[in-house]
Amino acid sequence: MNSLKSIKKCLFPAAGYGTRFLPATKAMPKEMLPILTKPLIQYGVEEAMSAGMSTMAIVTGRGKRAIEDHFDISYELEHQIKGTSKEYYLADIRKIITKCTFSYTRQTQMKGLGHAILTGETLIGNEPFAVILADDLCDNNGLDSVLKQMVEVYEKYKCAIVAIEEIPKEETNKYGVVAGKIVDGDDRIYRVSDMVEKPDPKDAPSNLAIIGRYILIPEIFDVLENTQPGKGGEIQITDALLSLAKEGKVIAYKFEGKRFDCGSIDGFIKATNYFYEKEKKAGNV
Ligand code: G1P
């Protein structure tokens, strides 16, 4: 079955320090910060699974071993809770461990998101793949996940896809920003003509911001090899994608659903409150 699916692998850049959450992230990866009882990266993995992917490729760094342990069986814990009412708490993560494979590689130097994605080439190979930035947490209330929507767009256009949302113009300096033309009369789909990483509002080509969901084509690795450091002295995926956009190979997709910026305290708290209310309504907390 799986071999028929167009996108099988999902890459998770997870090497960043999470300085905004210090001291919590001093000895713990920021991707393991929980919204209620589930770490951010597990939400991401579940979204990738909902889009038909089962190979998770994670680019880690020093101090990130908790991620590997999370997606592995803990025999001691299993032994301890076997046959008790608490077994229920492990049901979801067990399912993930059974259905997916996880592979890891380390980014040894922090040279930006583009560099992290290039580091993941060894885990991806020569095929299209998805990228999830786990600190952008998306929820679709039981409808198709953002990544699933994007796979459908990919099936139609067979090029790189970035997820976008409208933001207040004064916030353009926090995001990659795109400009493009609506295609096929669908006001959710743009053929990208320009992309800028974190522009000042006065220089921004629009208020359409990239969120942490991408579908990339293997060509991106060659482009990244030749991409010079950009904003903040880092190798930016936005700059590499601009090269593909100039050849008409990037679509921006205005997704349906909710997205929380869990890389900021404000977004993290909003996500916590949102999921708490949702789970309470469902009788789960
Ligand atoms: C990264 C990308 C940026 C994108 C953002 C989405 O920035 O560089 O283009 O808009 O993710 O969350 P970061 O948030 O890692 O600084």
Tab-separated table of C-alpha atoms and ligand atoms in Angstrom:
chain	number	residue	atom	x	y	z
A	1	MET	CA	0.000	0.000	0.000
A	2	ASN	CA	2.622	2.438	1.161
A	3	SER	CA	4.623	2.194	-2.045
A	4	LEU	CA	1.717	3.801	-3.903
A	5	LYS	CA	1.847	6.891	-1.767
A	6	SER	CA	3.643	9.843	-3.256
A	7	ILE	CA	5.153	11.202	-0.041
A	8	LYS	CA	6.393	8.647	2.434
A	9	LYS	CA	8.923	10.544	4.498
A	10	CYS	CA	8.633	13.478	6.831
A	11	LEU	CA	11.646	15.460	8.005
A	12	PHE	CA	11.654	17.158	11.393
A	13	PRO	CA	14.393	19.749	11.913
A	14	ALA	CA	14.842	19.531	15.679
A	15	ALA	CA	18.311	20.775	16.436
A	16	GLY	CA	17.500	24.298	17.672
A	17	TYR	CA	18.239	25.410	21.226
A	18	GLY	CA	14.805	26.738	22.183
A	19	THR	CA	16.345	29.717	23.947
A	20	ARG	CA	12.957	31.391	24.367
A	21	PHE	CA	11.965	28.632	26.755
A	22	LEU	CA	15.056	28.618	28.947
A	23	PRO	CA	15.585	27.348	31.580
A	24	ALA	CA	13.008	24.649	30.671
A	25	THR	CA	14.987	23.783	27.557
A	26	LYS	CA	18.406	23.701	29.207
A	27	ALA	CA	18.492	19.909	29.502
A	28	MET	CA	15.314	19.066	27.585
A	29	PRO	CA	14.678	19.452	23.840
A	30	LYS	CA	12.138	22.171	23.062
A	31	GLU	CA	10.349	19.644	20.843
A	32	MET	CA	9.536	17.654	23.996
A	33	LEU	CA	7.668	20.531	25.664
A	34	PRO	CA	4.126	19.236	26.156
A	35	ILE	CA	0.804	20.761	25.220
A	36	LEU	CA	-1.258	19.046	27.918
A	37	THR	CA	0.377	15.595	28.125
A	38	LYS	CA	1.751	15.250	24.614
A	39	PRO	CA	5.121	16.602	23.420
A	40	LEU	CA	5.050	19.001	20.470
A	41	ILE	CA	6.963	16.605	18.238
A	42	GLN	CA	4.404	13.859	18.801
A	43	TYR	CA	1.660	16.151	17.493
A	44	GLY	CA	3.857	16.644	14.422
A	45	VAL	CA	4.422	12.912	13.926
A	46	GLU	CA	0.679	12.266	14.254
A	47	GLU	CA	0.024	14.910	11.593
A	48	ALA	CA	2.539	13.272	9.245
A	49	MET	CA	0.843	9.896	9.831
A	50	SER	CA	-2.543	11.418	9.061
A	51	ALA	CA	-1.071	12.455	5.691
A	52	GLY	CA	-0.009	8.863	4.950
A	53	MET	CA	3.642	9.041	6.010
A	54	SER	CA	5.326	6.408	8.136
A	55	THR	CA	9.040	7.210	7.855
A	56	MET	CA	10.047	9.965	10.225
A	57	ALA	CA	13.464	11.516	9.662
A	58	ILE	CA	14.616	13.681	12.532
A	59	VAL	CA	17.549	16.093	12.423
A	60	THR	CA	18.692	16.453	15.993
A	61	GLY	CA	21.648	17.951	17.797
A	62	ARG	CA	23.432	17.649	21.094
A	63	GLY	CA	21.092	17.268	24.059
A	64	LYS	CA	18.216	15.830	22.055
A	65	ARG	CA	18.334	12.190	23.058
A	66	ALA	CA	14.991	12.396	24.837
A	67	ILE	CA	13.354	12.526	21.393
A	68	GLU	CA	14.847	9.142	20.451
A	69	ASP	CA	13.819	7.642	23.768
A	70	HIS	CA	10.294	8.992	23.377
A	71	PHE	CA	9.791	7.146	20.098
A	72	ASP	CA	11.095	3.866	21.489
A	73	ILE	CA	9.749	1.268	23.881
A	74	SER	CA	10.558	1.802	27.531
A	75	TYR	CA	10.716	-1.744	28.881
A	76	GLU	CA	10.906	-0.690	32.496
A	77	LEU	CA	7.832	1.467	32.179
A	78	GLU	CA	5.951	-1.193	30.210
A	79	HIS	CA	6.770	-3.755	32.871
A	80	GLN	CA	5.744	-1.405	35.649
A	81	ILE	CA	2.291	-0.536	34.322
A	82	LYS	CA	1.378	-3.767	32.563
A	83	GLY	CA	-2.103	-4.890	33.524
A	84	THR	CA	-2.874	-1.687	35.455
A	85	SER	CA	-5.402	1.006	34.557
A	86	LYS	CA	-2.483	3.239	33.584
A	87	GLU	CA	-1.661	1.257	30.454
A	88	TYR	CA	-4.173	3.431	28.680
A	89	TYR	CA	-1.804	6.417	28.833
A	90	LEU	CA	0.704	4.702	26.561
A	91	ALA	CA	-1.785	3.541	23.924
A	92	ASP	CA	-1.208	6.372	21.425
A	93	ILE	CA	2.570	6.405	21.565
A	94	ARG	CA	2.659	2.590	21.291
A	95	LYS	CA	0.623	2.807	18.104
A	96	ILE	CA	3.051	5.339	16.660
A	97	ILE	CA	6.081	3.202	17.518
A	98	THR	CA	4.457	0.191	15.860
A	99	LYS	CA	3.422	1.957	12.673
A	100	CYS	CA	6.402	4.219	11.977
A	101	THR	CA	10.130	4.008	11.623
A	102	PHE	CA	12.345	6.733	13.014
A	103	SER	CA	15.779	7.662	11.818
A	104	TYR	CA	18.068	10.348	13.137
A	105	THR	CA	21.032	12.367	12.100
A	106	ARG	CA	22.780	15.149	13.963
A	107	GLN	CA	23.352	18.687	12.786
A	108	THR	CA	26.698	19.506	14.364
A	109	GLN	CA	26.641	23.237	13.688
A	110	MET	CA	23.674	25.576	13.911
A	111	LYS	CA	23.703	27.103	10.459
A	112	GLY	CA	19.989	27.623	9.936
A	113	LEU	CA	16.865	25.812	8.770
A	114	GLY	CA	18.147	25.360	5.216
A	115	HIS	CA	21.286	23.726	6.559
A	116	ALA	CA	19.234	21.478	8.862
A	117	ILE	CA	17.165	20.300	5.900
A	118	LEU	CA	20.313	19.676	3.859
A	119	THR	CA	21.699	17.645	6.776
A	120	GLY	CA	18.599	15.463	6.482
A	121	GLU	CA	19.355	14.528	2.861
A	122	THR	CA	21.050	11.350	4.008
A	123	LEU	CA	17.763	10.215	5.583
A	124	ILE	CA	15.557	11.268	2.661
A	125	GLY	CA	17.383	10.314	-0.516
A	126	ASN	CA	16.019	11.083	-3.957
A	127	GLU	CA	12.293	11.506	-3.379
A	128	PRO	CA	9.786	14.222	-2.502
A	129	PHE	CA	9.304	14.657	1.233
A	130	ALA	CA	7.441	16.690	3.821
A	131	VAL	CA	8.931	18.975	6.468
A	132	ILE	CA	7.266	19.770	9.770
A	133	LEU	CA	8.548	22.394	12.186
A	134	ALA	CA	7.129	20.996	15.402
A	135	ASP	CA	6.799	24.359	17.121
A	136	ASP	CA	4.093	25.301	14.638
A	137	LEU	CA	1.248	23.243	16.032
A	138	CYS	CA	-1.771	22.776	13.752
A	139	ASP	CA	-5.214	21.455	14.532
A	140	ASN	CA	-8.096	20.713	12.223
A	141	ASN	CA	-10.662	19.353	14.641
A	142	GLY	CA	-11.008	15.988	12.972
A	143	LEU	CA	-10.941	17.348	9.396
A	144	ASP	CA	-7.986	16.800	7.043
A	145	SER	CA	-4.714	17.887	8.640
A	146	VAL	CA	-2.690	20.692	7.085
A	147	LEU	CA	-0.112	18.234	5.762
A	148	LYS	CA	-2.805	16.012	4.273
A	149	GLN	CA	-4.272	19.018	2.475
A	150	MET	CA	-0.800	19.823	1.175
A	151	VAL	CA	-0.239	16.301	-0.147
A	152	GLU	CA	-3.390	16.724	-2.210
A	153	VAL	CA	-2.057	19.977	-3.615
A	154	TYR	CA	1.256	18.244	-4.357
A	155	GLU	CA	-0.526	15.459	-6.243
A	156	LYS	CA	-1.959	18.082	-8.554
A	157	TYR	CA	1.050	20.362	-9.078
A	158	LYS	CA	4.026	18.022	-8.445
A	159	CYS	CA	6.281	20.801	-7.214
A	160	ALA	CA	7.353	22.293	-3.875
A	161	ILE	CA	4.466	23.393	-1.648
A	162	VAL	CA	4.622	25.829	1.273
A	163	ALA	CA	1.743	26.390	3.685
A	164	ILE	CA	0.831	30.020	4.206
A	165	GLU	CA	-1.479	32.149	6.278
A	166	GLU	CA	-2.361	35.827	6.352
A	167	ILE	CA	-0.664	37.715	9.164
A	168	PRO	CA	-0.804	41.323	10.341
A	169	LYS	CA	1.648	43.279	8.193
A	170	GLU	CA	3.683	44.398	11.232
A	171	GLU	CA	4.642	40.761	11.900
A	172	THR	CA	6.334	40.032	8.575
A	173	ASN	CA	9.756	40.157	10.261
A	174	LYS	CA	8.966	36.858	12.030
A	175	TYR	CA	8.297	34.782	8.904
A	176	GLY	CA	9.229	33.872	5.384
A	177	VAL	CA	6.864	35.949	3.230
A	178	VAL	CA	5.692	35.052	-0.276
A	179	ALA	CA	4.185	36.843	-3.230
A	180	GLY	CA	2.466	35.157	-6.146
A	181	LYS	CA	-0.541	34.856	-8.378
A	182	ILE	CA	-3.659	32.824	-7.722
A	183	VAL	CA	-3.789	29.813	-10.043
A	184	ASP	CA	-6.714	27.821	-11.409
A	185	GLY	CA	-9.143	30.341	-9.921
A	186	ASP	CA	-8.610	28.823	-6.468
A	187	ASP	CA	-7.971	31.591	-3.974
A	188	ARG	CA	-6.087	29.195	-1.681
A	189	ILE	CA	-3.434	28.379	-4.280
A	190	TYR	CA	-0.679	30.739	-5.445
A	191	ARG	CA	2.159	30.214	-7.901
A	192	VAL	CA	5.021	31.849	-5.997
A	193	SER	CA	7.065	34.532	-7.747
A	194	ASP	CA	8.908	36.023	-4.774
A	195	MET	CA	9.871	34.962	-1.270
A	196	VAL	CA	11.759	36.893	1.400
A	197	GLU	CA	12.944	35.688	4.795
A	198	LYS	CA	11.739	37.867	7.669
A	199	PRO	CA	11.426	41.177	5.801
A	200	ASP	CA	10.709	44.482	7.527
A	201	PRO	CA	7.027	45.296	7.034
A	202	LYS	CA	7.974	48.098	4.635
A	203	ASP	CA	9.888	45.668	2.383
A	204	ALA	CA	7.473	42.718	2.606
A	205	PRO	CA	6.031	41.594	-0.726
A	206	SER	CA	2.695	40.691	0.936
A	207	ASN	CA	1.233	39.613	4.274
A	208	LEU	CA	1.249	35.921	3.332
A	209	ALA	CA	3.525	34.142	5.796
A	210	ILE	CA	5.024	30.671	5.506
A	211	ILE	CA	4.223	28.408	8.434
A	212	GLY	CA	6.241	25.356	9.380
A	213	ARG	CA	4.853	22.909	6.816
A	214	TYR	CA	6.577	22.202	3.511
A	215	ILE	CA	6.552	19.606	0.787
A	216	LEU	CA	9.907	19.649	-0.949
A	217	ILE	CA	11.285	18.036	-4.070
A	218	PRO	CA	14.730	16.395	-4.030
A	219	GLU	CA	16.131	19.123	-6.297
A	220	ILE	CA	16.104	21.338	-3.211
A	221	PHE	CA	19.232	19.602	-1.880
A	222	ASP	CA	21.366	20.717	-4.829
A	223	VAL	CA	20.011	24.213	-4.477
A	224	LEU	CA	20.730	24.241	-0.732
A	225	GLU	CA	24.332	23.147	-1.373
A	226	ASN	CA	24.768	26.366	-3.306
A	227	THR	CA	22.714	28.685	-1.127
A	228	GLN	CA	24.756	31.348	0.614
A	229	PRO	CA	24.000	32.411	4.184
A	230	GLY	CA	21.163	34.944	4.221
A	231	LYS	CA	19.114	36.543	7.002
A	232	GLY	CA	20.913	36.247	10.345
A	233	GLY	CA	23.964	34.709	8.645
A	234	GLU	CA	22.057	31.409	8.302
A	235	ILE	CA	21.314	29.208	5.296
A	236	GLN	CA	17.627	29.850	4.732
A	237	ILE	CA	15.170	27.411	3.153
A	238	THR	CA	13.237	30.486	1.973
A	239	ASP	CA	16.229	31.588	-0.161
A	240	ALA	CA	16.664	28.109	-1.636
A	241	LEU	CA	12.965	27.915	-2.462
A	242	LEU	CA	13.177	31.292	-4.194
A	243	SER	CA	15.517	29.704	-6.763
A	244	LEU	CA	12.873	27.034	-7.451
A	245	ALA	CA	10.113	29.662	-7.482
A	246	LYS	CA	11.908	31.487	-10.283
A	247	GLU	CA	11.425	28.336	-12.351
A	248	GLY	CA	7.723	28.194	-11.409
A	249	LYS	CA	8.264	25.244	-9.074
A	250	VAL	CA	6.767	26.555	-5.840
A	251	ILE	CA	3.099	26.686	-4.866
A	252	ALA	CA	1.906	28.463	-1.722
A	253	TYR	CA	-1.196	26.953	-0.197
A	254	LYS	CA	-3.461	28.859	2.189
A	255	PHE	CA	-4.375	25.998	4.495
A	256	GLU	CA	-7.624	25.414	6.333
A	257	GLY	CA	-7.291	25.016	10.066
A	258	LYS	CA	-5.763	26.518	13.174
A	259	ARG	CA	-2.080	27.077	13.796
A	260	PHE	CA	-0.325	27.996	17.016
A	261	ASP	CA	3.189	29.403	17.202
A	262	CYS	CA	4.418	27.261	20.074
A	263	GLY	CA	7.896	28.726	19.650
A	264	SER	CA	6.575	31.756	21.544
A	265	ILE	CA	5.239	31.830	25.101
A	266	ASP	CA	2.070	33.519	23.921
A	267	GLY	CA	1.319	30.896	21.250
A	268	PHE	CA	2.258	28.083	23.612
A	269	ILE	CA	-0.246	29.280	26.218
A	270	LYS	CA	-2.949	29.772	23.573
A	271	ALA	CA	-2.391	26.216	22.304
A	272	THR	CA	-2.510	24.864	25.852
A	273	ASN	CA	-5.821	26.591	26.546
A	274	TYR	CA	-7.264	25.533	23.180
A	275	PHE	CA	-6.376	21.852	23.614
A	276	TYR	CA	-7.484	21.886	27.233
A	277	GLU	CA	-10.933	23.156	26.287
A	278	LYS	CA	-11.124	20.709	23.395
A	279	GLU	CA	-10.106	17.688	25.467
A	280	LYS	CA	-12.370	18.745	28.316
A	281	LYS	CA	-15.327	18.892	25.953
A	282	ALA	CA	-14.423	15.424	24.696
A	283	GLY	CA	-14.310	14.188	28.294
A	284	ASN	CA	-10.611	13.304	28.124
A	285	VAL	CA	-9.365	15.535	30.948
B	1	G1P	C1	11.259	29.448	10.044
B	1	G1P	C2	11.453	29.875	8.589
B	1	G1P	C3	10.425	30.944	8.204
B	1	G1P	C4	9.023	30.428	8.499
B	1	G1P	C5	8.913	29.977	9.970
B	1	G1P	C6	7.577	29.309	10.240
B	1	G1P	O1	11.602	30.523	10.877
B	1	G1P	O2	12.772	30.365	8.421
B	1	G1P	O3	10.550	31.249	6.848
B	1	G1P	O4	8.081	31.447	8.229
B	1	G1P	O5	9.937	29.040	10.289
B	1	G1P	O6	7.437	29.016	11.590
B	1	G1P	P1	11.846	30.337	12.477
B	1	G1P	O7	10.489	30.400	13.102
B	1	G1P	O8	12.514	29.024	12.658
B	1	G1P	O9	12.702	31.506	12.877
